[in-house]
């Protein structure tokens, strides 16, 4: 029986070592596999998060677009006017299907239709207007026949906009569809404190076009919608593909067919599970499917409810999975090869241990010789160290933690004020002399050196008995002895002058950093390498990017170029420009995009060689956003101008055409390309064409023009030479510091023709009717006066009615002729200064008889003495109209008051009655021709509807103005003001 191997024999060491190596490398290989799996899992999760961020970014882009359009449309003056007009009409009792609301809806439809058409081309699905707190649909551009239903109680987003008066947006479900919505409240006036009377809503789909989005993400996309949620809100049944394994969900749309195969195989994750990742196979390819829930705004009020929609994103990872498997095979091969190499090294180690025993015996013989040599070298070293400006030492730390100096040179007297022998006898003297605040630092350095061995250095202060505090630097090399103790061979030098200069330099640098840190930007210095390695960065980099400066300063963990927006990196390639100035985008730690401007200059040595770059980076996001907003607003204005019904022409101060919209092309027959840059005079006939440049020069010289801010009728010429009549209004604007003139042109050829026909018709009818009507009225008067004998009572009543009607018809014809003369400018006025009071008294006497027939009395009120320049006959006509109206609308027994009051340089004449007042719906058109209130009790009073219109024209021709004040059921006050003629 052979004896067992001794534990120190080579065979025993080889067997145990091989076993340990196999276990070690097996464990390392297992850990490697686990690490690869962890990295793979992290990569897939990161890919899923990136896809989720991309989808949410696309969804937020639709939401932001909806907010921008909604805010723009809600600020449209025409839309605001019509919505406020509808609010007043509804509150006044107008019916939703009545003619007033129908007319307002038609006007809103015509106003919004061009914009709605353009919005549909960009993917918009809804454009809706609501009224009132209940959110009653006033107009749905996508469904013009659907209106009048209240939806705010089922639309939390709409309810929030109406109740809080704030612009809101988010993913929401309406009556027609679900998508990203933006709702802007509309107030009763321009004041932010006014009542919210309605809201404007703009809606897009849940996600952009899945095919285009899938191409951008290089992935397949599918959208699942919650059928129960949609059926609860939608009027129509939701449309989609019913998936077998997902009973409550519909496949709304998809960009690739794999999802149908997986749905048939029941491999899709349950939408209720939230965001989830799953590996799937299709046609021999591997795909990573990511399920991303899309919650609507109602999730804020009910966090536990199911999402409204779920997006599915799947990407082909066949190549990545194949690379993962190949990497695992390579890992196995690597650790197998490492195990074989370790086994070979173990064999060499066993061989070396065998030889070591022989060497140890030889070492014992030589150690005695080396000790003698060491003593001789020590004596020589003491002689050398006595000449050095510092202390050379050997310090030993025993296993029990005690310290002792094995050797100290004469430099100890200069550093500690004690002899080397005292240090050798008691090492605690050296440690006691260390400045108290520096002891922890020195202790940590000693422990670090003992753990790592090798060389090291540190600095601390010593309390010298004569010099006070002095700075020293210790450099030592540590080695571990066989008994486990640590021996340091070192040198200590006095560095007090050096530290004084260093501390002063640090203080100066601290002041510089403090000053730079307060700058509104980033100051830097970087090298000339392509990686933009920074040697200095101010603290402003953290305020700008969210990352500390230490991440970028070499050797940092982050490259500054990684923060630059991918679309801007190519434009920032270093072209050697000096000085350098660029504006580009950064993506900060929060994922936000901001605009910065970088200015840089190069610093060179005396021979012209480039050393480094000094620069400054400032945040210019606000300026960039303002410029972009200005550009978008300018594009919006151009779109509006191009689609306005009237022609709009903009010229510069030299008369050259810069803008020529579609209506102008239609009216004049020129295309925009044909007239841009040409003089406006090509649209004018002679002599206006030759005088046009002179008008501009006169305006440039005197700063005033004949036609600015006035409506003028002019002759224009079409491309084919045809002359036609236009109505022109010119306004001056300033654009980018340059004076421009914008002209609003309307072709009134048809209107002039109709007006001319109407005037001719009224004139002919009036003149042809007046002569026979005068004869009829006179004949009836003769009959009633008994010129042909006594008239029977029954016939007298009929003849009286006929005479009264003929007289009313005569008054109507007279009013028509007066209005025609006023409009045509043919009525003459004899303006003469005369006292006002007698004129008012004459009017009272002339109209008192008419008032008494109605049971009404006219009285003179307060009278102010004044002289006015008027035509007495025309003024009496105005007073007769006002007094007769007041008498007609006053109850029997009522009193009409005629008075005058001085108001600065004018005098106001008032006619006050106690009638029912002017209806709200009639006040806007009370001074228009043929205007009468609509109520039956007003119609029966009679009248032509021309009296107030004629009065307005007459007063304005006498340099005055006319108006009224009225409260319902409290009477009305009609007044006019005339300039006072001062004596002399």
mmCIF file of C-alpha atoms in Angstrom, residues 49 169 341-342 485 496 535 557 589 605 619 636 672 799 805 823 927:
data_model
loop_
_atom_site.group_PDB
_atom_site.id
_atom_site.type_symbol
_atom_site.label_atom_id
_atom_site.label_comp_id
_atom_site.label_asym_id
_atom_site.label_seq_id
_atom_site.Cartn_x
_atom_site.Cartn_y
_atom_site.Cartn_z
ATOM 1 C CA UNK A 49 -38.357 52.879 -23.228
ATOM 2 C CA UNK A 169 -55.248 69.687 -24.022
ATOM 3 C CA UNK A 341 -3.741 28.569 -19.613
ATOM 4 C CA UNK A 342 -4.240 28.592 -15.841
ATOM 5 C CA UNK A 485 4.577 44.172 9.434
ATOM 6 C CA UNK A 496 6.426 75.884 3.388
ATOM 7 C CA UNK A 535 -9.632 71.438 -19.247
ATOM 8 C CA UNK A 557 -17.358 60.416 -17.939
ATOM 9 C CA UNK A 589 -30.497 65.993 -18.610
ATOM 10 C CA UNK A 605 1.987 80.405 -28.820
ATOM 11 C CA UNK A 619 -28.625 80.067 -23.572
ATOM 12 C CA UNK A 636 -49.945 82.334 -40.867
ATOM 13 C CA UNK A 672 -48.492 86.910 -58.789
ATOM 14 C CA UNK A 799 -113.079 108.866 -48.756
ATOM 15 C CA UNK A 805 -103.543 106.729 -47.239
ATOM 16 C CA UNK A 823 -77.108 109.829 -51.216
ATOM 17 C CA UNK A 927 -80.451 104.570 -38.422
#
